[in-house]
mmCIF file of C-alpha atoms in Angstrom:
data_model
loop_
_atom_site.group_PDB
_atom_site.id
_atom_site.type_symbol
_atom_site.label_atom_id
_atom_site.label_comp_id
_atom_site.label_asym_id
_atom_site.label_seq_id
_atom_site.Cartn_x
_atom_site.Cartn_y
_atom_site.Cartn_z
ATOM 1 C CA PRO A 192 0.000 0.000 0.000
ATOM 2 C CA THR A 193 1.128 3.513 -0.769
ATOM 3 C CA ALA A 194 -0.249 6.777 0.517
ATOM 4 C CA PRO A 195 -1.805 9.209 -1.997
ATOM 5 C CA PRO A 196 0.165 12.408 -2.628
ATOM 6 C CA ALA A 197 -0.364 14.964 0.137
ATOM 7 C CA GLN A 198 -1.638 18.456 -0.535
ATOM 8 C CA PRO A 199 0.981 21.232 -0.191
ATOM 9 C CA GLY A 200 1.507 22.028 3.456
ATOM 10 C CA GLN A 201 -0.557 19.057 4.618
ATOM 11 C CA PRO A 202 0.693 15.811 6.201
ATOM 12 C CA ALA A 203 0.525 12.643 4.134
ATOM 13 C CA GLN A 204 -2.662 10.614 4.501
ATOM 14 C CA PRO A 205 -2.031 7.419 6.463
ATOM 15 C CA VAL A 206 -2.506 4.011 4.842
ATOM 16 C CA ALA A 207 -2.966 0.716 6.673
ATOM 17 C CA GLY A 208 -0.019 -1.610 6.155
ATOM 18 C CA ASP A 209 2.511 0.900 4.825
ATOM 19 C CA ALA A 210 5.222 -0.157 7.308
ATOM 20 C CA THR A 211 8.033 -2.542 6.401
ATOM 21 C CA GLY A 212 7.449 -6.298 6.419
ATOM 22 C CA TRP A 213 7.174 -9.423 4.288
ATOM 23 C CA SER A 214 3.453 -9.925 4.843
ATOM 24 C CA MET A 215 0.446 -7.748 5.606
ATOM 25 C CA ASP A 216 0.360 -9.121 9.172
ATOM 26 C CA GLU A 217 3.984 -8.137 9.725
ATOM 27 C CA ARG A 218 3.469 -4.700 8.184
ATOM 28 C CA LEU A 219 0.431 -4.027 10.372
ATOM 29 C CA TYR A 220 2.294 -5.282 13.428
ATOM 30 C CA ASN A 221 5.226 -2.967 12.709
ATOM 31 C CA GLN A 222 2.850 -0.081 11.994
ATOM 32 C CA VAL A 223 1.095 -0.507 15.353
ATOM 33 C CA TRP A 224 4.443 -0.566 17.144
ATOM 34 C CA GLY A 225 5.441 2.530 15.186
ATOM 35 C CA MET A 226 2.320 4.337 16.407
ATOM 36 C CA PHE A 227 3.091 3.216 19.954
ATOM 37 C CA GLU A 228 6.629 4.587 19.697
ATOM 38 C CA ASP A 229 5.513 7.837 18.040
ATOM 39 C CA LEU A 230 2.983 8.525 20.789
ATOM 40 C CA ALA A 231 5.572 7.739 23.480
ATOM 41 C CA ARG A 232 8.143 10.107 21.984
ATOM 42 C CA SER A 233 5.650 12.916 21.252
ATOM 43 C CA THR A 234 4.347 12.769 24.812
ATOM 44 C CA ALA A 235 7.895 12.695 26.189
ATOM 45 C CA ALA A 236 8.741 15.832 24.184
ATOM 46 C CA TYR A 237 5.618 17.574 25.498
ATOM 47 C CA ARG A 238 6.322 16.637 29.110
ATOM 48 C CA SER A 239 9.947 17.734 28.752
ATOM 49 C CA ALA A 240 8.844 21.111 27.346
ATOM 50 C CA VAL A 241 6.368 21.613 30.201
ATOM 51 C CA ASP A 242 9.023 20.689 32.778
ATOM 52 C CA PHE A 243 11.416 23.181 31.174
ATOM 53 C CA ALA A 244 8.751 25.913 31.234
ATOM 54 C CA ASP A 245 7.976 25.174 34.881
ATOM 55 C CA SER A 246 11.626 25.252 35.963
ATOM 56 C CA ARG A 247 12.288 28.427 33.967
ATOM 57 C CA MET A 248 9.333 30.221 35.523
ATOM 58 C CA GLU A 249 10.333 29.041 38.982
ATOM 59 C CA LYS A 250 13.875 30.320 38.455
ATOM 60 C CA GLU A 251 12.669 33.709 37.199
ATOM 61 C CA LEU A 252 10.264 34.067 40.117
ATOM 62 C CA ASP A 253 13.054 33.208 42.570
ATOM 63 C CA GLN A 254 15.181 35.940 41.038
ATOM 64 C CA VAL A 255 12.356 38.430 41.451
ATOM 65 C CA LEU A 256 11.803 37.521 45.085
ATOM 66 C CA SER A 257 15.514 37.598 45.903
ATOM 67 C CA ASP A 258 15.968 41.154 44.532
ATOM 68 C CA PRO A 259 14.948 43.812 47.123
ATOM 69 C CA ARG A 260 14.486 46.385 44.359
ATOM 70 C CA SER A 261 11.577 44.362 42.952
ATOM 71 C CA ARG A 262 9.574 45.189 46.050
ATOM 72 C CA ILE A 263 9.565 48.875 45.129
ATOM 73 C CA GLY A 264 6.725 49.978 42.919
ATOM 74 C CA GLY A 265 5.226 47.479 40.515
ATOM 75 C CA GLN A 266 8.458 45.954 39.259
ATOM 76 C CA GLY A 267 7.848 42.682 41.078
ATOM 77 C CA ASP A 268 4.319 42.269 39.773
ATOM 78 C CA ALA A 269 5.431 43.079 36.245
ATOM 79 C CA ALA A 270 8.272 40.544 36.440
ATOM 80 C CA ARG A 271 5.916 37.867 37.752
ATOM 81 C CA GLU A 272 3.427 38.515 34.953
ATOM 82 C CA ALA A 273 6.226 38.378 32.367
ATOM 83 C CA ALA A 274 7.457 35.030 33.739
ATOM 84 C CA GLN A 275 3.943 33.592 33.747
ATOM 85 C CA THR A 276 3.354 34.850 30.193
ATOM 86 C CA LYS A 277 6.547 33.158 28.981
ATOM 87 C CA HIS A 278 5.502 29.972 30.755
ATOM 88 C CA ALA A 279 2.074 29.989 29.132
ATOM 89 C CA GLN A 280 3.596 30.620 25.687
ATOM 90 C CA LEU A 281 5.994 27.700 26.028
ATOM 91 C CA VAL A 282 3.299 25.326 27.310
ATOM 92 C CA ASN A 283 0.834 26.384 24.601
ATOM 93 C CA GLN A 284 3.479 25.915 21.917
ATOM 94 C CA ALA A 285 4.317 22.438 23.236
ATOM 95 C CA ARG A 286 0.617 21.529 23.434
ATOM 96 C CA ALA A 287 0.035 22.706 19.855
ATOM 97 C CA THR A 288 2.866 20.464 18.671
ATOM 98 C CA LEU A 289 1.472 17.535 20.641
ATOM 99 C CA ASP A 290 -2.050 18.139 19.312
ATOM 100 C CA ARG A 291 -0.699 18.114 15.762
ATOM 101 C CA ASP A 292 1.023 14.779 16.386
ATOM 102 C CA LEU A 293 -2.087 13.376 18.071
ATOM 103 C CA ALA A 294 -4.264 14.379 15.125
ATOM 104 C CA GLN A 295 -1.934 12.560 12.749
ATOM 105 C CA LEU A 296 -1.823 9.467 14.959
ATOM 106 C CA THR A 297 -5.604 9.495 15.393
ATOM 107 C CA ALA A 298 -6.037 9.562 11.631
ATOM 108 C CA GLU A 299 -3.639 6.621 11.345
ATOM 109 C CA VAL A 300 -5.482 4.625 14.019
ATOM 110 C CA GLU A 301 -8.797 5.254 12.245
ATOM 111 C CA VAL A 302 -7.306 3.751 9.090
ATOM 112 C CA VAL A 303 -5.392 0.880 10.708
ATOM 113 C CA GLU A 304 -8.012 -0.373 13.189
ATOM 114 C CA PRO A 305 -10.569 -1.537 10.569
ATOM 115 C CA ALA A 306 -7.803 -3.269 8.590
ATOM 116 C CA LEU A 307 -6.522 -5.411 11.472
ATOM 117 C CA PRO A 308 -6.830 -9.217 11.232
ATOM 118 C CA PRO A 309 -8.670 -11.077 14.028
ATOM 119 C CA ALA A 310 -5.507 -11.673 16.057
ATOM 120 C CA TYR A 311 -4.896 -7.906 16.269
ATOM 121 C CA ALA A 312 -8.505 -6.673 16.256
ATOM 122 C CA GLY A 313 -10.759 -5.774 19.151
ATOM 123 C CA TRP A 314 -13.764 -7.975 19.834
ATOM 124 C CA ASP A 315 -16.031 -5.218 18.503
ATOM 125 C CA ASN A 316 -14.282 -5.237 15.112
ATOM 126 C CA PRO A 317 -16.534 -6.490 12.259
ATOM 127 C CA VAL A 318 -13.690 -8.749 11.082
ATOM 128 C CA TRP A 319 -14.804 -11.275 13.710
ATOM 129 C CA HIS A 320 -18.174 -11.700 12.000
ATOM 130 C CA GLY A 321 -16.348 -13.116 8.991
ATOM 131 C CA TYR A 322 -14.049 -15.266 11.119
ATOM 132 C CA ARG A 323 -12.633 -18.472 9.720
ATOM 133 C CA VAL A 324 -10.215 -20.805 11.490
ATOM 134 C CA PRO A 325 -6.750 -19.783 10.230
ATOM 135 C CA MET A 326 -4.219 -22.012 8.504
ATOM 136 C CA GLU A 327 -1.158 -20.227 9.903
ATOM 137 C CA ILE A 328 -0.086 -18.879 13.290
ATOM 138 C CA PRO A 329 -0.105 -15.045 13.366
ATOM 139 C CA MET A 330 2.874 -12.972 14.466
ATOM 140 C CA ALA A 331 1.190 -11.475 17.508
ATOM 141 C CA LEU A 332 -1.920 -11.281 19.658
ATOM 142 C CA ARG A 333 -3.891 -8.322 20.982
ATOM 143 C CA LEU A 334 -4.301 -8.267 24.753
ATOM 144 C CA GLY A 335 -5.913 -4.850 25.102
ATOM 145 C CA ASP A 336 -5.405 -1.147 24.485
ATOM 146 C CA LEU A 337 -2.920 1.425 25.817
ATOM 147 C CA HIS A 338 -3.264 5.173 26.285
ATOM 148 C CA LEU A 339 -1.682 8.120 28.111
ATOM 149 C CA PRO A 340 -3.309 10.916 30.154
ATOM 150 C CA GLU A 341 -2.394 13.581 27.567
ATOM 151 C CA SER A 342 -4.213 11.628 24.828
ATOM 152 C CA ASP A 343 -7.042 9.870 26.603
ATOM 153 C CA ARG A 344 -9.111 9.316 23.448
ATOM 154 C CA LEU A 345 -6.267 7.809 21.429
ATOM 155 C CA ARG A 346 -5.965 4.062 21.956
ATOM 156 C CA ILE A 347 -3.007 2.029 20.701
ATOM 157 C CA PRO A 348 -3.498 -1.767 20.395
ATOM 158 C CA MET A 349 -1.284 -3.735 22.776
ATOM 159 C CA LEU A 350 0.237 -6.579 20.772
ATOM 160 C CA VAL A 351 2.474 -9.354 22.114
ATOM 161 C CA ARG A 352 4.450 -11.750 19.959
ATOM 162 C CA LEU A 353 3.463 -15.375 19.514
ATOM 163 C CA PRO A 354 4.258 -17.892 20.793
ATOM 164 C CA LEU A 355 4.031 -16.273 24.217
ATOM 165 C CA GLU A 356 7.454 -15.799 25.785
ATOM 166 C CA ARG A 357 6.025 -15.081 29.248
ATOM 167 C CA GLY A 358 3.027 -16.256 31.184
ATOM 168 C CA LEU A 359 0.125 -13.908 31.921
ATOM 169 C CA TRP A 360 -1.111 -12.823 35.339
ATOM 170 C CA ILE A 361 -4.628 -11.368 35.523
ATOM 171 C CA ASP A 362 -4.491 -9.434 38.792
ATOM 172 C CA SER A 363 -7.755 -9.852 40.709
ATOM 173 C CA GLY A 364 -6.531 -8.018 43.788
ATOM 174 C CA ARG A 365 -6.885 -4.301 43.079
ATOM 175 C CA GLY A 366 -10.324 -2.733 43.370
ATOM 176 C CA ALA A 367 -9.485 0.964 42.964
ATOM 177 C CA SER A 368 -9.520 2.343 39.416
ATOM 178 C CA LEU A 369 -7.936 5.473 37.975
ATOM 179 C CA ASP A 370 -11.163 7.490 38.014
ATOM 180 C CA GLY A 371 -11.573 6.987 41.748
ATOM 181 C CA SER A 372 -14.301 4.369 41.466
ATOM 182 C CA PHE A 373 -14.046 1.139 43.426
ATOM 183 C CA THR A 374 -14.863 -2.409 42.355
ATOM 184 C CA ASP A 375 -15.626 -4.847 45.158
ATOM 185 C CA SER A 376 -13.596 -8.032 45.426
ATOM 186 C CA HIS A 377 -16.373 -10.306 44.121
ATOM 187 C CA ASP A 378 -16.929 -8.272 40.964
ATOM 188 C CA LEU A 379 -13.197 -7.903 40.445
ATOM 189 C CA ARG A 380 -12.672 -11.674 40.581
ATOM 190 C CA ARG A 381 -15.503 -12.156 38.105
ATOM 191 C CA LEU A 382 -14.055 -9.529 35.759
ATOM 192 C CA ALA A 383 -10.589 -11.068 36.067
ATOM 193 C CA MET A 384 -11.880 -14.506 35.095
ATOM 194 C CA GLU A 385 -13.899 -13.056 32.189
ATOM 195 C CA THR A 386 -10.720 -11.315 31.011
ATOM 196 C CA ALA A 387 -8.814 -14.613 31.175
ATOM 197 C CA VAL A 388 -11.538 -16.381 29.194
ATOM 198 C CA ALA A 389 -11.499 -13.667 26.525
ATOM 199 C CA HIS A 390 -7.711 -13.975 26.163
ATOM 200 C CA ALA A 391 -7.886 -17.787 26.051
ATOM 201 C CA ALA A 392 -10.662 -17.690 23.443
ATOM 202 C CA ARG A 393 -8.596 -15.354 21.276
ATOM 203 C CA LEU A 394 -5.596 -17.663 21.513
ATOM 204 C CA LEU A 395 -7.740 -20.629 20.496
ATOM 205 C CA ALA A 396 -9.213 -18.624 17.620
ATOM 206 C CA VAL A 397 -5.943 -17.432 16.075
ATOM 207 C CA TYR A 398 -4.150 -20.792 16.066
ATOM 208 C CA PRO A 399 -4.847 -23.380 13.349
ATOM 209 C CA ALA A 400 -7.118 -26.274 14.307
ATOM 210 C CA GLY A 401 -5.454 -28.707 16.679
ATOM 211 C CA GLU A 402 -2.409 -26.534 17.364
ATOM 212 C CA PHE A 403 -3.531 -24.943 20.626
ATOM 213 C CA ALA A 404 -5.169 -26.482 23.697
ATOM 214 C CA VAL A 405 -6.465 -24.966 26.931
ATOM 215 C CA GLN A 406 -6.636 -26.615 30.345
ATOM 216 C CA VAL A 407 -8.156 -25.061 33.466
ATOM 217 C CA ILE A 408 -7.464 -25.445 37.173
ATOM 218 C CA ASP A 409 -10.369 -24.062 39.211
ATOM 219 C CA PRO A 410 -9.977 -25.729 42.641
ATOM 220 C CA ALA A 411 -13.072 -24.262 44.293
ATOM 221 C CA GLY A 412 -15.189 -23.987 41.150
ATOM 222 C CA SER A 413 -15.514 -20.231 41.660
ATOM 223 C CA GLY A 414 -14.841 -19.504 37.988
ATOM 224 C CA ALA A 415 -17.580 -21.798 36.662
ATOM 225 C CA GLN A 416 -19.815 -18.980 35.433
ATOM 226 C CA ALA A 417 -17.069 -17.190 33.538
ATOM 227 C CA LEU A 418 -15.840 -20.478 32.050
ATOM 228 C CA VAL A 419 -19.228 -21.293 30.492
ATOM 229 C CA PRO A 420 -18.233 -20.165 26.946
ATOM 230 C CA LEU A 421 -15.185 -22.456 26.965
ATOM 231 C CA VAL A 422 -16.955 -25.401 28.602
ATOM 232 C CA GLN A 423 -20.177 -25.326 26.560
ATOM 233 C CA SER A 424 -18.392 -24.916 23.236
ATOM 234 C CA GLY A 425 -16.267 -27.991 23.937
ATOM 235 C CA VAL A 426 -12.924 -26.326 23.198
ATOM 236 C CA LEU A 427 -11.287 -27.288 26.503
ATOM 237 C CA ALA A 428 -8.919 -30.248 26.468
ATOM 238 C CA ALA A 429 -10.637 -31.569 29.621
ATOM 239 C CA PRO A 430 -13.213 -30.354 32.153
ATOM 240 C CA PRO A 431 -11.861 -27.801 34.658
ATOM 241 C CA ALA A 432 -9.861 -29.541 37.374
ATOM 242 C CA LEU A 433 -11.369 -29.245 40.856
ATOM 243 C CA GLY A 434 -9.867 -29.666 44.315
ATOM 244 C CA ALA A 435 -6.327 -30.477 45.381
ATOM 245 C CA ALA A 436 -6.437 -33.822 43.530
ATOM 246 C CA GLY A 437 -7.336 -32.089 40.261
ATOM 247 C CA VAL A 438 -4.521 -29.575 40.762
ATOM 248 C CA ALA A 439 -1.972 -32.332 41.353
ATOM 249 C CA ASP A 440 -3.112 -34.361 38.334
ATOM 250 C CA VAL A 441 -2.974 -31.486 35.828
ATOM 251 C CA LEU A 442 0.389 -30.214 37.065
ATOM 252 C CA ALA A 443 1.918 -33.699 36.979
ATOM 253 C CA ARG A 444 0.816 -34.276 33.382
ATOM 254 C CA LEU A 445 2.094 -30.899 32.192
ATOM 255 C CA ILE A 446 5.444 -31.320 33.941
ATOM 256 C CA GLU A 447 5.835 -34.737 32.354
ATOM 257 C CA ARG A 448 5.121 -33.111 29.010
ATOM 258 C CA VAL A 449 7.729 -30.392 29.581
ATOM 259 C CA ASP A 450 10.330 -32.977 30.596
ATOM 260 C CA LEU A 451 9.642 -35.182 27.545
ATOM 261 C CA VAL A 452 9.925 -32.318 25.091
ATOM 262 C CA GLN A 453 13.064 -30.989 26.762
ATOM 263 C CA MET A 454 14.726 -34.405 26.583
ATOM 264 C CA ALA A 455 13.789 -34.773 22.914
ATOM 265 C CA LEU A 456 15.178 -31.333 22.073
ATOM 266 C CA ARG A 457 18.366 -31.814 24.060
ATOM 267 C CA GLY A 458 18.897 -35.160 22.386
ATOM 268 C CA GLY A 459 18.568 -33.528 18.974
ATOM 269 C CA ALA A 460 15.589 -35.745 18.120
ATOM 270 C CA PRO A 461 12.399 -33.659 18.355
ATOM 271 C CA ASP A 462 10.549 -36.329 16.351
ATOM 272 C CA SER A 463 11.254 -39.036 18.924
ATOM 273 C CA LEU A 464 8.271 -38.224 21.131
ATOM 274 C CA PRO A 465 5.940 -41.106 22.066
ATOM 275 C CA PRO A 466 3.275 -42.149 19.502
ATOM 276 C CA GLY A 467 0.095 -40.136 19.838
ATOM 277 C CA PHE A 468 1.865 -37.307 21.674
ATOM 278 C CA ASP A 469 -0.159 -34.099 21.319
ATOM 279 C CA THR A 470 2.219 -31.487 19.902
ATOM 280 C CA ALA A 471 -0.238 -28.597 20.312
ATOM 281 C CA GLN A 472 0.748 -25.550 22.352
ATOM 282 C CA GLN A 473 -0.763 -25.787 25.833
ATOM 283 C CA LEU A 474 -2.262 -23.005 27.952
ATOM 284 C CA LEU A 475 -2.963 -23.644 31.628
ATOM 285 C CA ILE A 476 -5.434 -21.257 33.285
ATOM 286 C CA VAL A 477 -5.106 -21.247 37.078
ATOM 287 C CA ASN A 478 -7.911 -19.609 39.036
ATOM 288 C CA ASP A 479 -7.890 -18.654 42.730
ATOM 289 C CA PHE A 480 -4.202 -19.346 43.319
ATOM 290 C CA PRO A 481 -3.009 -20.501 45.876
ATOM 291 C CA HIS A 482 -6.303 -22.174 46.853
ATOM 292 C CA GLY A 483 -5.892 -25.946 46.413
ATOM 293 C CA PHE A 484 -2.087 -25.708 46.126
ATOM 294 C CA ASP A 485 0.275 -27.326 48.624
ATOM 295 C CA ASP A 486 4.009 -26.648 48.731
ATOM 296 C CA ARG A 487 4.726 -29.314 46.129
ATOM 297 C CA ALA A 488 2.122 -27.896 43.731
ATOM 298 C CA VAL A 489 3.492 -24.371 44.198
ATOM 299 C CA ASN A 490 6.978 -25.541 43.231
ATOM 300 C CA GLN A 491 5.561 -27.372 40.212
ATOM 301 C CA LEU A 492 3.787 -24.207 39.122
ATOM 302 C CA ARG A 493 7.007 -22.225 39.409
ATOM 303 C CA TYR A 494 8.740 -24.863 37.296
ATOM 304 C CA LEU A 495 6.066 -24.594 34.604
ATOM 305 C CA ALA A 496 6.312 -20.800 34.578
ATOM 306 C CA ASP A 497 10.101 -20.972 34.127
ATOM 307 C CA GLU A 498 10.529 -23.932 31.778
ATOM 308 C CA GLY A 499 7.165 -24.212 30.044
ATOM 309 C CA PRO A 500 7.149 -21.364 27.485
ATOM 310 C CA ALA A 501 10.263 -22.634 25.693
ATOM 311 C CA VAL A 502 8.547 -25.982 25.002
ATOM 312 C CA GLY A 503 5.024 -24.760 24.319
ATOM 313 C CA VAL A 504 3.437 -24.854 27.783
ATOM 314 C CA HIS A 505 2.098 -21.453 28.824
ATOM 315 C CA LEU A 506 0.605 -20.205 32.073
ATOM 316 C CA MET A 507 -2.248 -17.780 32.730
ATOM 317 C CA MET A 508 -2.921 -17.063 36.392
ATOM 318 C CA VAL A 509 -5.973 -15.318 37.819
ATOM 319 C CA ALA A 510 -4.841 -14.405 41.302
ATOM 320 C CA ASP A 511 -4.566 -11.836 44.071
ATOM 321 C CA ARG A 512 -0.921 -11.619 45.128
ATOM 322 C CA GLU A 513 -1.904 -10.705 48.684
ATOM 323 C CA GLU A 514 -3.615 -14.074 49.126
ATOM 324 C CA ALA A 515 -0.271 -15.785 48.509
ATOM 325 C CA ALA A 516 1.599 -13.476 50.896
ATOM 326 C CA ALA A 517 2.169 -16.376 53.317
ATOM 327 C CA TYR A 518 4.797 -17.749 50.922
ATOM 328 C CA GLY A 519 6.794 -14.552 51.323
ATOM 329 C CA PRO A 520 9.682 -13.946 48.891
ATOM 330 C CA LEU A 521 9.501 -17.554 47.667
ATOM 331 C CA LEU A 522 6.985 -16.525 45.001
ATOM 332 C CA ASP A 523 8.583 -13.216 44.010
ATOM 333 C CA PRO A 524 10.355 -14.816 40.999
ATOM 334 C CA LEU A 525 7.010 -16.265 39.870
ATOM 335 C CA TRP A 526 5.222 -12.900 39.898
ATOM 336 C CA ARG A 527 8.155 -11.202 38.165
ATOM 337 C CA SER A 528 8.210 -13.829 35.417
ATOM 338 C CA LEU A 529 4.581 -13.138 34.451
ATOM 339 C CA LEU A 530 3.179 -10.230 32.441
ATOM 340 C CA ARG A 531 0.753 -8.509 34.810
ATOM 341 C CA LEU A 532 -2.578 -7.481 33.303
ATOM 342 C CA THR A 533 -5.652 -6.060 35.014
ATOM 343 C CA PRO A 534 -9.393 -6.596 34.501
ATOM 344 C CA VAL A 535 -10.017 -2.843 34.939
ATOM 345 C CA PRO A 536 -8.043 0.110 33.492
ATOM 346 C CA ASP A 537 -4.772 0.606 35.348
ATOM 347 C CA ASP A 538 -1.576 2.560 34.594
ATOM 348 C CA HIS A 539 0.987 -0.122 35.402
ATOM 349 C CA LEU A 540 2.755 -0.774 32.082
ATOM 350 C CA ALA A 541 5.898 1.041 30.933
ATOM 351 C CA ASP A 542 7.163 1.409 27.379
ATOM 352 C CA PRO A 543 10.735 0.393 26.503
ATOM 353 C CA TRP A 544 11.742 3.815 25.145
ATOM 354 C CA VAL A 545 11.026 6.539 27.698
ATOM 355 C CA GLY A 546 9.291 4.604 30.489
ATOM 356 C CA HIS A 547 5.868 6.286 30.492
ATOM 357 C CA ALA A 548 3.213 4.764 32.744
ATOM 358 C CA TRP A 549 0.638 3.582 30.194
ATOM 359 C CA THR A 550 -2.958 2.875 31.121
ATOM 360 C CA TYR A 551 -3.911 -0.654 30.106
ATOM 361 C CA GLU A 552 -7.476 -1.661 29.257
ATOM 362 C CA PRO A 553 -8.249 -5.344 28.586
ATOM 363 C CA SER A 554 -9.780 -6.440 25.306
ATOM 364 C CA LEU A 555 -13.227 -7.681 26.327
ATOM 365 C CA VAL A 556 -16.305 -8.858 24.445
ATOM 366 C CA PRO A 557 -18.998 -6.128 24.212
ATOM 367 C CA PRO A 558 -21.963 -6.749 26.554
ATOM 368 C CA GLY A 559 -24.660 -8.822 24.899
ATOM 369 C CA SER A 560 -22.465 -9.775 21.936
ATOM 370 C CA GLN A 561 -22.576 -13.371 20.654
ATOM 371 C CA VAL A 562 -19.222 -13.093 18.877
ATOM 372 C CA LEU A 563 -17.402 -15.238 21.459
ATOM 373 C CA HIS A 564 -19.952 -18.044 21.154
ATOM 374 C CA GLN A 565 -19.833 -17.913 17.345
ATOM 375 C CA VAL A 566 -16.034 -17.954 17.192
ATOM 376 C CA LEU A 567 -15.642 -20.775 19.719
ATOM 377 C CA SER A 568 -18.276 -22.840 17.906
ATOM 378 C CA GLN A 569 -16.210 -22.621 14.714
ATOM 379 C CA VAL A 570 -13.050 -23.498 16.634
ATOM 380 C CA ALA A 571 -14.738 -26.571 18.135
ATOM 381 C CA ALA A 572 -16.082 -27.675 14.737
ATOM 382 C CA ALA A 573 -12.646 -27.292 13.132
ATOM 383 C CA ARG A 574 -11.042 -29.324 15.925
ATOM 384 C CA THR A 575 -13.570 -32.113 15.406
ATOM 385 C CA LYS A 576 -12.729 -32.269 11.681
ATOM 386 C CA TYR A 577 -9.006 -32.148 12.456
ATOM 387 C CA ARG A 578 -9.265 -35.177 14.715
#
């Protein structure tokens, strides 16, 4: 794709997929990351200009106050007004530059968003209504949207590369949101589990049939309502595991899988796995951690988090870190190894360029929409044919 010629004095019109890359997916992925970087750098320039204006005004006001002559007549008031006028001019100039950049980025988002494939698109994107089970694994997956306070209306898709290099942690332990509202613990747990289900459904939808499987550990059965879309559609590898016995069984099987694949890879014979071995990527959803976990199970979970991603076993935890505080620093490496996400908007993610605190919003299914049911039904039908 190429952009049409721009009018004299006007910025070029954005075109979806005009970044570098060998395929449209790669070009769109690179374009989204380019928008992310552009917004980070434009905001950093604006904040730097405002900080400079603030420090300059403060310095000029200090000079006025430290000079006894400024107290005579109206010299002090005039100097203060001059300093404040300079400050306002600098801030307004910086804001005008930022607004120009934001307008260009907004125009690009409006062009790119409708062109995104299912793996990158929000659940409200019409592309899902024409969904078909893919034949190839996409480059990345959308986990939500990111924005900054200076550009609250501009949302940048948050994409992570596939296969997942880190596990995911849906934090169900923070009830306070950025706007001052408060979500009680029950609703927050429900939202956290719904967020996990939406992410798991997207992973199932973007992998080819038979190449991705989901297992669930729900010791107390508290996530049963949220898990209904996955259970009723038949896309789970097995019913959700309940109780301490279910936890032990699932962890033992996944650790055996990790060990087998590691031995095959280290021996230079990846094709030497046992007959009938399921080579699909595995996602384990753990709800209500550490409920149902003894010390042995906790160590097994840490092992899966560390060793699993390299051999296709991925972890998604829905947990409140405070509930596992009894383990002390033993679990600190586990929490650090996971990408923390939240079921409500929260400014806890930093970019790799300037370190802004970005507000993350999860990618959820619109209320009342049947898109999740329709997509999972197609996934289940494709898996049946594949078998």
